mmCIF file of C-alpha atoms in Angstrom:
data_model
loop_
_atom_site.group_PDB
_atom_site.id
_atom_site.type_symbol
_atom_site.label_atom_id
_atom_site.label_comp_id
_atom_site.label_asym_id
_atom_site.label_seq_id
_atom_site.Cartn_x
_atom_site.Cartn_y
_atom_site.Cartn_z
ATOM 1 C CA MET A 130 117.621 75.008 52.116
ATOM 2 C CA ASN A 131 119.225 78.498 52.093
ATOM 3 C CA ASP A 132 119.764 80.747 55.109
ATOM 4 C CA LYS A 133 116.830 82.987 54.175
ATOM 5 C CA THR A 134 114.401 80.060 54.287
ATOM 6 C CA LYS A 135 115.746 78.884 57.635
ATOM 7 C CA SER A 136 115.618 82.346 59.168
ATOM 8 C CA GLY A 137 112.124 82.932 57.763
ATOM 9 C CA SER A 138 110.802 79.649 59.203
ATOM 10 C CA ALA A 139 112.447 80.335 62.559
ATOM 11 C CA SER A 140 111.092 83.860 62.697
ATOM 12 C CA LEU A 141 107.616 82.566 61.795
ATOM 13 C CA GLY A 142 107.616 80.064 64.665
ATOM 14 C CA THR A 143 109.151 82.559 67.096
ATOM 15 C CA GLY A 144 106.662 85.230 66.101
ATOM 16 C CA ARG A 145 103.682 82.945 66.727
ATOM 17 C CA LEU A 146 105.035 81.875 70.100
ATOM 18 C CA ASN A 147 105.747 85.455 71.145
ATOM 19 C CA ALA A 148 102.264 86.507 70.065
ATOM 20 C CA LEU A 149 100.780 83.755 72.225
ATOM 21 C CA ASN A 150 102.921 84.788 75.197
ATOM 22 C CA ALA A 151 101.831 88.378 74.782
ATOM 23 C CA GLN A 152 98.204 87.344 74.866
ATOM 24 C CA VAL A 153 98.500 85.727 78.330
ATOM 25 C CA PRO A 154 97.115 88.205 80.921
ATOM 26 C CA SER A 155 98.432 88.512 84.445
ATOM 27 C CA LEU A 156 95.001 87.739 85.919
ATOM 28 C CA SER A 157 92.418 85.672 84.155
ATOM 29 C CA GLY A 158 88.685 86.241 84.263
ATOM 30 C CA GLY A 159 88.234 83.336 86.645
ATOM 31 C CA GLU A 160 90.694 84.818 89.110
ATOM 32 C CA VAL A 161 88.962 88.198 88.993
ATOM 33 C CA ILE A 162 85.601 86.544 89.639
ATOM 34 C CA GLY A 163 87.158 84.559 92.492
ATOM 35 C CA LEU A 164 88.451 87.756 94.082
ATOM 36 C CA LEU A 165 85.062 89.413 93.793
ATOM 37 C CA LEU A 166 83.183 86.435 95.260
ATOM 38 C CA SER A 167 85.674 86.114 98.113
ATOM 39 C CA GLY A 168 85.377 89.822 98.893
ATOM 40 C CA LEU A 169 81.597 89.710 98.840
ATOM 41 C CA TRP A 170 81.529 86.670 101.101
ATOM 42 C CA LEU A 171 83.922 88.181 103.641
ATOM 43 C CA ALA A 172 82.058 91.488 103.578
ATOM 44 C CA GLY A 173 78.795 89.657 104.190
ATOM 45 C CA CYS A 174 80.296 87.745 107.109
ATOM 46 C CA ILE A 175 81.639 90.947 108.689
ATOM 47 C CA LEU A 176 78.263 92.647 108.251
ATOM 48 C CA PHE A 177 76.536 89.625 109.793
ATOM 49 C CA PHE A 178 78.679 89.711 112.910
ATOM 50 C CA LEU A 179 78.404 93.472 113.204
ATOM 51 C CA VAL A 180 74.623 93.316 113.118
ATOM 52 C CA LEU A 181 74.107 90.247 115.313
ATOM 53 C CA GLY A 182 77.164 90.625 117.484
ATOM 54 C CA PHE A 183 79.858 88.062 118.299
ATOM 55 C CA GLY A 184 78.007 86.330 121.096
ATOM 56 C CA SER A 185 76.408 86.921 124.482
ATOM 57 C CA SER A 186 78.259 88.358 127.412
ATOM 58 C CA ASP A 187 77.569 85.371 129.671
ATOM 59 C CA GLY A 188 80.203 83.239 127.934
ATOM 60 C CA GLU A 189 77.807 81.139 125.841
ATOM 61 C CA GLY A 190 78.675 82.785 122.498
ATOM 62 C CA LEU A 191 81.867 82.673 120.526
ATOM 63 C CA SER A 192 83.876 82.382 123.710
ATOM 64 C CA GLN A 193 83.284 78.663 123.666
ATOM 65 C CA PRO A 194 86.136 76.992 121.691
ATOM 66 C CA LEU A 195 83.944 74.589 119.704
ATOM 67 C CA GLN A 196 81.511 77.270 118.624
ATOM 68 C CA PHE A 197 84.381 79.559 117.654
ATOM 69 C CA LEU A 198 85.965 76.803 115.539
ATOM 70 C CA MET A 199 82.703 76.011 113.735
ATOM 71 C CA THR A 200 82.157 79.692 112.994
ATOM 72 C CA LEU A 201 85.686 80.009 111.616
ATOM 73 C CA VAL A 202 85.204 76.969 109.345
ATOM 74 C CA ALA A 203 81.866 78.351 108.114
ATOM 75 C CA VAL A 204 83.584 81.595 107.143
ATOM 76 C CA ILE A 205 86.731 80.129 105.526
ATOM 77 C CA MET A 206 85.264 77.061 103.772
ATOM 78 C CA PRO A 207 83.364 78.928 101.007
ATOM 79 C CA VAL A 208 86.454 81.012 100.271
ATOM 80 C CA ALA A 209 88.548 77.859 99.972
ATOM 81 C CA VAL A 210 86.016 76.258 97.615
ATOM 82 C CA ILE A 211 86.003 79.388 95.447
ATOM 83 C CA TRP A 212 89.801 79.338 95.080
ATOM 84 C CA VAL A 213 89.882 75.610 94.359
ATOM 85 C CA ALA A 214 87.567 76.303 91.431
ATOM 86 C CA VAL A 215 89.762 79.233 90.371
ATOM 87 C CA ALA A 216 92.855 76.986 90.474
ATOM 88 C CA ALA A 217 91.116 74.393 88.319
ATOM 89 C CA LEU A 218 90.154 77.029 85.772
ATOM 90 C CA ARG A 219 93.711 78.349 85.730
ATOM 91 C CA SER A 220 95.117 74.851 85.142
ATOM 92 C CA ALA A 221 92.706 74.295 82.270
ATOM 93 C CA ARG A 222 93.676 77.650 80.752
ATOM 94 C CA ILE A 223 97.390 76.824 81.016
ATOM 95 C CA MET A 224 96.841 73.452 79.339
ATOM 96 C CA ARG A 225 94.978 75.073 76.454
ATOM 97 C CA GLU A 226 97.735 77.621 76.011
ATOM 98 C CA GLU A 227 100.413 74.926 76.070
ATOM 99 C CA SER A 228 98.465 72.973 73.481
ATOM 100 C CA VAL A 229 98.306 76.023 71.229
ATOM 101 C CA ARG A 230 102.043 76.617 71.689
ATOM 102 C CA LEU A 231 102.815 73.013 70.831
ATOM 103 C CA SER A 232 100.619 73.197 67.737
ATOM 104 C CA ALA A 233 102.378 76.378 66.641
ATOM 105 C CA ALA A 234 105.798 74.772 67.122
ATOM 106 C CA ILE A 235 104.768 71.696 65.119
ATOM 107 C CA ASP A 236 103.422 73.875 62.307
ATOM 108 C CA ALA A 237 106.689 75.815 62.224
ATOM 109 C CA MET A 238 108.718 72.593 62.115
ATOM 110 C CA ARG A 239 106.499 71.166 59.377
ATOM 111 C CA SER A 240 106.857 74.301 57.286
ATOM 112 C CA ALA A 241 110.628 74.269 57.736
ATOM 113 C CA TYR A 242 110.810 70.591 56.762
ATOM 114 C CA ILE A 243 108.723 71.088 53.612
ATOM 115 C CA GLN A 244 110.787 74.080 52.569
ATOM 116 C CA GLN A 245 113.971 72.133 53.222
ATOM 117 C CA GLN A 246 112.801 69.241 51.038
ATOM 118 C CA GLN A 247 111.812 71.588 48.228
ATOM 119 C CA GLY A 248 114.890 73.768 48.547
ATOM 120 C CA PHE A 249 117.433 71.131 47.501
ATOM 121 C CA THR A 250 116.270 70.630 43.893
ATOM 122 C CA GLY A 251 113.360 73.004 43.436
ATOM 123 C CA THR A 252 111.129 69.966 42.676
ATOM 124 C CA PRO A 253 108.503 68.204 44.824
ATOM 125 C CA ALA A 254 109.917 66.653 47.996
ATOM 126 C CA GLN A 255 111.752 63.374 47.458
ATOM 127 C CA ALA A 256 111.936 60.457 49.842
ATOM 128 C CA SER A 257 114.419 61.108 52.613
ATOM 129 C CA LYS A 258 117.260 58.750 53.482
ATOM 130 C CA VAL A 259 115.281 57.450 56.442
ATOM 131 C CA GLU A 260 112.317 56.583 54.217
ATOM 132 C CA GLN A 261 114.620 54.837 51.733
ATOM 133 C CA LYS A 262 116.190 52.825 54.545
ATOM 134 C CA LEU A 263 112.757 51.812 55.833
ATOM 135 C CA GLU A 264 111.778 50.690 52.338
ATOM 136 C CA GLU A 265 114.906 48.533 52.107
ATOM 137 C CA ILE A 266 114.110 46.961 55.473
ATOM 138 C CA ALA A 267 110.538 46.281 54.330
ATOM 139 C CA GLN A 268 111.819 44.540 51.182
ATOM 140 C CA VAL A 269 114.139 42.324 53.194
ATOM 141 C CA SER A 270 111.280 41.528 55.574
ATOM 142 C CA ARG A 271 109.009 40.519 52.695
ATOM 143 C CA LYS A 272 111.686 38.168 51.389
ATOM 144 C CA THR A 273 112.010 36.404 54.718
ATOM 145 C CA GLU A 274 108.287 36.088 55.491
ATOM 146 C CA SER A 275 108.101 32.881 53.484
ATOM 147 C CA ALA A 276 110.813 31.121 55.512
ATOM 148 C CA LEU A 277 109.696 28.755 58.263
ATOM 149 C CA ALA A 278 111.234 28.757 61.730
ATOM 150 C CA THR A 279 113.873 26.161 62.629
ATOM 151 C CA PHE A 280 112.173 22.882 63.387
ATOM 152 C CA THR A 281 111.707 21.918 67.045
ATOM 153 C CA SER A 282 109.104 19.607 68.485
ATOM 154 C CA ILE A 283 110.157 19.957 72.123
ATOM 155 C CA ARG A 284 110.311 22.888 74.491
ATOM 156 C CA PRO A 285 112.489 25.890 73.558
ATOM 157 C CA GLY A 286 115.862 25.801 75.242
ATOM 158 C CA MET A 287 116.199 22.005 74.924
ATOM 159 C CA PRO A 288 118.269 20.367 72.159
ATOM 160 C CA THR A 289 116.620 20.581 68.761
ATOM 161 C CA LEU A 290 115.497 17.543 66.854
ATOM 162 C CA ALA A 291 117.230 18.672 63.725
ATOM 163 C CA ASN A 292 120.494 16.830 63.164
ATOM 164 C CA PRO A 293 123.475 18.975 64.243
ATOM 165 C CA THR A 294 125.294 17.807 61.100
ATOM 166 C CA PRO A 295 123.888 17.664 57.549
ATOM 167 C CA VAL A 296 122.369 14.247 57.035
ATOM 168 C CA ASN A 297 119.882 14.748 54.210
ATOM 169 C CA PRO A 298 120.919 12.150 51.663
ATOM 170 C CA SER A 299 118.278 13.299 49.184
ATOM 171 C CA PRO A 300 118.726 16.982 48.257
ATOM 172 C CA ALA A 301 115.745 16.771 45.945
ATOM 173 C CA ILE A 302 113.388 16.368 48.934
ATOM 174 C CA THR A 303 113.266 19.740 50.704
ATOM 175 C CA PRO A 304 110.242 21.371 52.383
ATOM 176 C CA ASP A 305 108.796 24.506 50.871
ATOM 177 C CA VAL A 306 106.609 27.141 52.635
ATOM 178 C CA THR A 307 103.522 24.970 52.612
ATOM 179 C CA GLY A 308 105.394 21.872 53.721
ATOM 180 C CA GLN A 309 105.187 20.169 50.325
ATOM 181 C CA ALA A 310 108.104 18.050 49.109
ATOM 182 C CA THR A 311 109.366 17.864 45.561
ATOM 183 C CA ALA A 312 108.820 14.197 45.053
ATOM 184 C CA ASP A 313 109.710 14.253 41.350
ATOM 185 C CA GLN A 314 113.191 12.776 41.766
ATOM 186 C CA THR A 315 115.276 12.166 38.697
ATOM 187 C CA SER A 316 116.580 8.719 37.848
ATOM 188 C CA LEU A 317 120.207 7.785 37.492
ATOM 189 C CA ALA A 318 121.877 7.860 34.113
ATOM 190 C CA LEU A 319 121.732 4.071 33.764
ATOM 191 C CA GLY A 320 117.996 4.038 34.509
ATOM 192 C CA THR A 321 118.250 2.741 38.093
ATOM 193 C CA PRO A 322 115.980 4.642 40.519
ATOM 194 C CA VAL A 323 117.590 6.030 43.647
ATOM 195 C CA GLU A 324 115.211 4.030 45.874
ATOM 196 C CA ASP A 325 116.524 0.763 44.470
ATOM 197 C CA LEU A 326 119.995 1.521 45.802
ATOM 198 C CA ASN A 327 118.773 1.845 49.409
ATOM 199 C CA PRO A 328 117.645 -1.022 51.651
ATOM 200 C CA PRO A 329 113.912 -1.124 52.450
ATOM 201 C CA LEU A 330 112.805 0.844 55.500
ATOM 202 C CA SER A 331 111.966 -1.373 58.453
ATOM 203 C CA VAL A 332 108.791 -0.917 60.526
ATOM 204 C CA GLU A 333 110.865 -0.060 63.581
ATOM 205 C CA ASP A 334 112.804 2.672 61.771
ATOM 206 C CA PHE A 335 109.585 4.004 60.261
ATOM 207 C CA ILE A 336 107.963 4.400 63.685
ATOM 208 C CA ARG A 337 111.139 5.833 65.221
ATOM 209 C CA ALA A 338 111.487 8.397 62.434
ATOM 210 C CA LEU A 339 107.900 9.626 62.860
ATOM 211 C CA HIS A 340 108.588 10.247 66.541
ATOM 212 C CA PHE A 341 111.764 12.213 65.679
ATOM 213 C CA PRO A 342 114.928 12.132 67.822
ATOM 214 C CA GLU A 343 114.494 12.858 71.503
ATOM 215 C CA THR A 344 117.731 14.826 71.972
ATOM 216 C CA ALA A 345 120.825 15.820 69.989
ATOM 217 C CA GLU A 346 122.542 12.706 71.358
ATOM 218 C CA ASP A 347 119.801 10.315 70.160
ATOM 219 C CA ALA A 348 121.930 8.409 67.632
ATOM 220 C CA ASP A 349 119.266 5.762 66.966
ATOM 221 C CA GLY A 350 116.669 8.433 66.293
ATOM 222 C CA PHE A 351 118.864 10.262 63.788
ATOM 223 C CA ARG A 352 119.823 7.006 62.071
ATOM 224 C CA ALA A 353 116.130 6.113 61.657
ATOM 225 C CA LEU A 354 115.412 9.629 60.423
ATOM 226 C CA ARG A 355 118.136 9.392 57.784
ATOM 227 C CA ARG A 356 116.781 6.058 56.570
ATOM 228 C CA ALA A 357 113.251 7.464 56.415
ATOM 229 C CA LEU A 358 114.427 10.396 54.314
ATOM 230 C CA ASP A 359 115.839 7.922 51.783
ATOM 231 C CA ASP A 360 112.311 6.636 51.148
ATOM 232 C CA ARG A 361 110.392 9.009 48.872
ATOM 233 C CA GLN A 362 106.910 8.482 50.305
ATOM 234 C CA VAL A 363 108.009 8.376 53.938
ATOM 235 C CA ALA A 364 110.224 11.425 53.429
ATOM 236 C CA GLY A 365 107.182 13.367 52.244
ATOM 237 C CA LEU A 366 105.319 12.489 55.444
ATOM 238 C CA VAL A 367 108.352 13.326 57.608
ATOM 239 C CA GLN A 368 108.729 16.731 55.966
ATOM 240 C CA ALA A 369 104.994 17.459 56.243
ATOM 241 C CA SER A 370 105.029 16.428 59.894
ATOM 242 C CA GLN A 371 108.062 18.613 60.528
ATOM 243 C CA ASP A 372 106.264 21.611 59.018
ATOM 244 C CA VAL A 373 103.088 21.294 61.097
ATOM 245 C CA LEU A 374 105.023 20.598 64.302
ATOM 246 C CA THR A 375 107.047 23.762 63.689
ATOM 247 C CA LEU A 376 103.934 25.850 63.075
ATOM 248 C CA LEU A 377 102.158 24.392 66.116
ATOM 249 C CA SER A 378 105.164 25.151 68.322
ATOM 250 C CA GLN A 379 104.822 28.828 67.382
ATOM 251 C CA ASP A 380 101.539 28.833 69.360
ATOM 252 C CA GLY A 381 103.077 26.918 72.249
ATOM 253 C CA ILE A 382 101.499 23.586 71.244
ATOM 254 C CA TYR A 383 103.904 20.670 71.752
ATOM 255 C CA MET A 384 103.108 17.036 71.122
ATOM 256 C CA ASP A 385 104.963 15.952 74.268
ATOM 257 C CA ASP A 386 102.368 17.844 76.340
ATOM 258 C CA LEU A 387 99.403 16.025 74.805
ATOM 259 C CA ARG A 388 98.021 12.877 76.395
ATOM 260 C CA PRO A 389 95.414 11.628 73.903
ATOM 261 C CA ASP A 390 93.078 8.742 74.583
ATOM 262 C CA ARG A 391 94.362 5.534 73.011
ATOM 263 C CA ALA A 392 92.318 3.988 70.214
ATOM 264 C CA ARG A 393 92.237 0.279 69.537
ATOM 265 C CA PRO A 394 94.304 -0.999 66.563
ATOM 266 C CA GLU A 395 91.138 -2.149 64.782
ATOM 267 C CA ILE A 396 89.938 1.491 64.725
ATOM 268 C CA TRP A 397 93.164 2.485 63.007
ATOM 269 C CA ARG A 398 92.717 -0.350 60.510
ATOM 270 C CA LYS A 399 89.210 0.919 59.713
ATOM 271 C CA PHE A 400 90.698 4.333 59.014
ATOM 272 C CA ALA A 401 93.328 2.782 56.733
ATOM 273 C CA ALA A 402 90.522 0.965 54.885
ATOM 274 C CA GLY A 403 88.878 4.308 54.091
ATOM 275 C CA GLU A 404 86.222 4.565 56.803
ATOM 276 C CA ARG A 405 85.533 8.092 58.068
ATOM 277 C CA GLY A 406 83.133 9.750 60.481
ATOM 278 C CA ARG A 407 81.784 8.294 63.724
ATOM 279 C CA GLY A 408 83.206 4.852 63.039
ATOM 280 C CA VAL A 409 86.732 6.187 63.604
ATOM 281 C CA ALA A 410 85.835 8.968 66.049
ATOM 282 C CA ALA A 411 87.975 7.316 68.733
ATOM 283 C CA LEU A 412 91.088 8.402 66.793
ATOM 284 C CA GLY A 413 90.404 12.008 67.794
ATOM 285 C CA GLY A 414 91.538 11.334 71.329
ATOM 286 C CA VAL A 415 93.070 14.772 71.986
ATOM 287 C CA ARG A 416 91.081 16.443 74.795
ATOM 288 C CA ASP A 417 93.275 19.471 75.504
ATOM 289 C CA ARG A 418 90.838 22.365 75.045
ATOM 290 C CA SER A 419 93.460 25.091 74.783
ATOM 291 C CA SER A 420 95.384 23.219 72.062
ATOM 292 C CA LEU A 421 92.179 22.521 70.146
ATOM 293 C CA ALA A 422 91.055 26.163 70.396
ATOM 294 C CA LEU A 423 94.428 27.571 69.343
ATOM 295 C CA THR A 424 94.700 25.154 66.430
ATOM 296 C CA ALA A 425 91.157 25.885 65.234
ATOM 297 C CA GLY A 426 91.819 29.622 65.366
ATOM 298 C CA ARG A 427 95.064 29.223 63.432
ATOM 299 C CA MET A 428 93.291 27.142 60.792
ATOM 300 C CA LYS A 429 90.805 29.963 60.197
ATOM 301 C CA GLN A 430 93.262 32.848 60.183
ATOM 302 C CA ASP A 431 96.513 31.482 58.719
ATOM 303 C CA PRO A 432 96.294 30.152 55.134
ATOM 304 C CA ILE A 433 99.879 28.821 55.250
ATOM 305 C CA PHE A 434 99.092 26.773 58.343
ATOM 306 C CA ARG A 435 95.814 25.565 56.801
ATOM 307 C CA ASP A 436 97.560 24.368 53.622
ATOM 308 C CA ALA A 437 100.332 22.687 55.606
ATOM 309 C CA ALA A 438 97.790 20.925 57.838
ATOM 310 C CA HIS A 439 95.718 19.561 54.916
ATOM 311 C CA HIS A 440 98.882 18.449 53.112
ATOM 312 C CA PHE A 441 100.052 16.654 56.247
ATOM 313 C CA LEU A 442 96.695 14.892 56.686
ATOM 314 C CA ARG A 443 96.778 13.674 53.078
ATOM 315 C CA ARG A 444 100.345 12.412 53.465
ATOM 316 C CA PHE A 445 99.541 10.622 56.705
ATOM 317 C CA ASP A 446 96.440 9.010 55.177
ATOM 318 C CA GLN A 447 98.360 7.730 52.130
ATOM 319 C CA THR A 448 101.410 6.492 54.067
ATOM 320 C CA PHE A 449 99.444 4.861 56.872
ATOM 321 C CA ALA A 450 97.282 2.957 54.384
ATOM 322 C CA GLY A 451 100.419 1.235 53.057
ATOM 323 C CA PHE A 452 101.934 0.774 56.524
ATOM 324 C CA GLU A 453 98.838 -0.914 57.976
ATOM 325 C CA LYS A 454 98.923 -3.795 55.531
ATOM 326 C CA ASN A 455 102.167 -5.221 56.943
ATOM 327 C CA ALA A 456 101.924 -3.896 60.533
ATOM 328 C CA SER A 457 100.910 -5.816 63.608
ATOM 329 C CA ASP A 458 98.630 -4.469 66.326
ATOM 330 C CA ALA A 459 101.704 -3.706 68.444
ATOM 331 C CA ASP A 460 103.249 -1.731 65.574
ATOM 332 C CA ILE A 461 100.072 0.310 65.151
ATOM 333 C CA ALA A 462 99.923 0.987 68.891
ATOM 334 C CA ALA A 463 103.557 2.159 68.823
ATOM 335 C CA LEU A 464 102.882 4.391 65.827
ATOM 336 C CA ALA A 465 99.871 5.958 67.585
ATOM 337 C CA ASP A 466 102.179 7.129 70.378
ATOM 338 C CA THR A 467 104.541 9.096 68.088
ATOM 339 C CA ARG A 468 104.573 12.876 67.789
ATOM 340 C CA THR A 469 103.435 12.608 64.176
ATOM 341 C CA ALA A 470 100.384 10.521 65.128
ATOM 342 C CA ARG A 471 99.480 12.972 67.910
ATOM 343 C CA ALA A 472 99.637 15.830 65.426
ATOM 344 C CA PHE A 473 97.351 13.785 63.149
ATOM 345 C CA MET A 474 94.839 13.281 65.997
ATOM 346 C CA LEU A 475 94.867 16.990 66.832
ATOM 347 C CA LEU A 476 94.519 18.261 63.267
ATOM 348 C CA GLY A 477 92.069 15.514 62.307
ATOM 349 C CA ARG A 478 89.747 16.491 65.126
ATOM 350 C CA VAL A 479 90.002 20.204 64.304
ATOM 351 C CA THR A 480 89.278 19.650 60.613
ATOM 352 C CA GLY A 481 86.349 17.306 61.312
ATOM 353 C CA THR A 482 87.931 14.133 59.925
ATOM 354 C CA PHE A 483 86.435 12.081 62.764
ATOM 355 C CA ASP A 484 82.978 13.716 62.829
#
């Protein structure tokens, strides 16, 4: 913008402000009215005392201190009330004038900004550097919205359950935004599936993996987790459980805080056999009202959480049906006490699986 434009915008704003300052009178109408009312009141009081006198000569009139004080208050109080009202009117007038001044200054700044934007190229105003920077930040933010938070299933500040060193032996099984796993794993060149090279997963390791490691030093927990990730079907359940536990922790819901009612193993076996509804209602043993309310609200409002929850429930249903066939009652009871099973009880009750 050239010097003429700057000086013109500055003179415009200065001229409006000076015009407003010139319009401010020394005495407002309210102050003039206050002076007149005060004068009339004082004149009336003087006339009253001149006509009626200031008291009797026997000492019972204004010579008494209390009567004199009451008379003085009766004379001064109306004047004080009048000038309180005048002060309020003056404050309101000053606020209006300041508002007009501020509006004039903003208009002058806006005009100068528009002229500055148009003065560089003579074309309509282009996006400023600040706007371009904000757009870049918005693009970066949109790219990162699909990333899930680092997985923790215990309180913040405690060691995470993720292994401190890379232990994923199956790069093809990685969680996406909705918690789904890419289970289509390629075979080796000689036609031998990857699963055939790994020993079968024991029941103990399966249960330990679904509970996840307790601390960063839980070597047995990480060993069981690595073995579970080598199994395609179990790895899908582990990844789905990890996703929902991460999303639940964002609302302050942690499986270690839940104390669900225990269901008998035969109830779990009925669920594995395909029974739903009231016959397996005892599986919904989570009674924490705040966790249930927060989870239900998240299910309604967050489509990512809703998809992850339904995917997790399907994975748990499919995996548990195969686990139950070779599991004892003690194994089922141990599984029911894992963090994954507690998440299943919570989400199953919210989604109506046990109704």
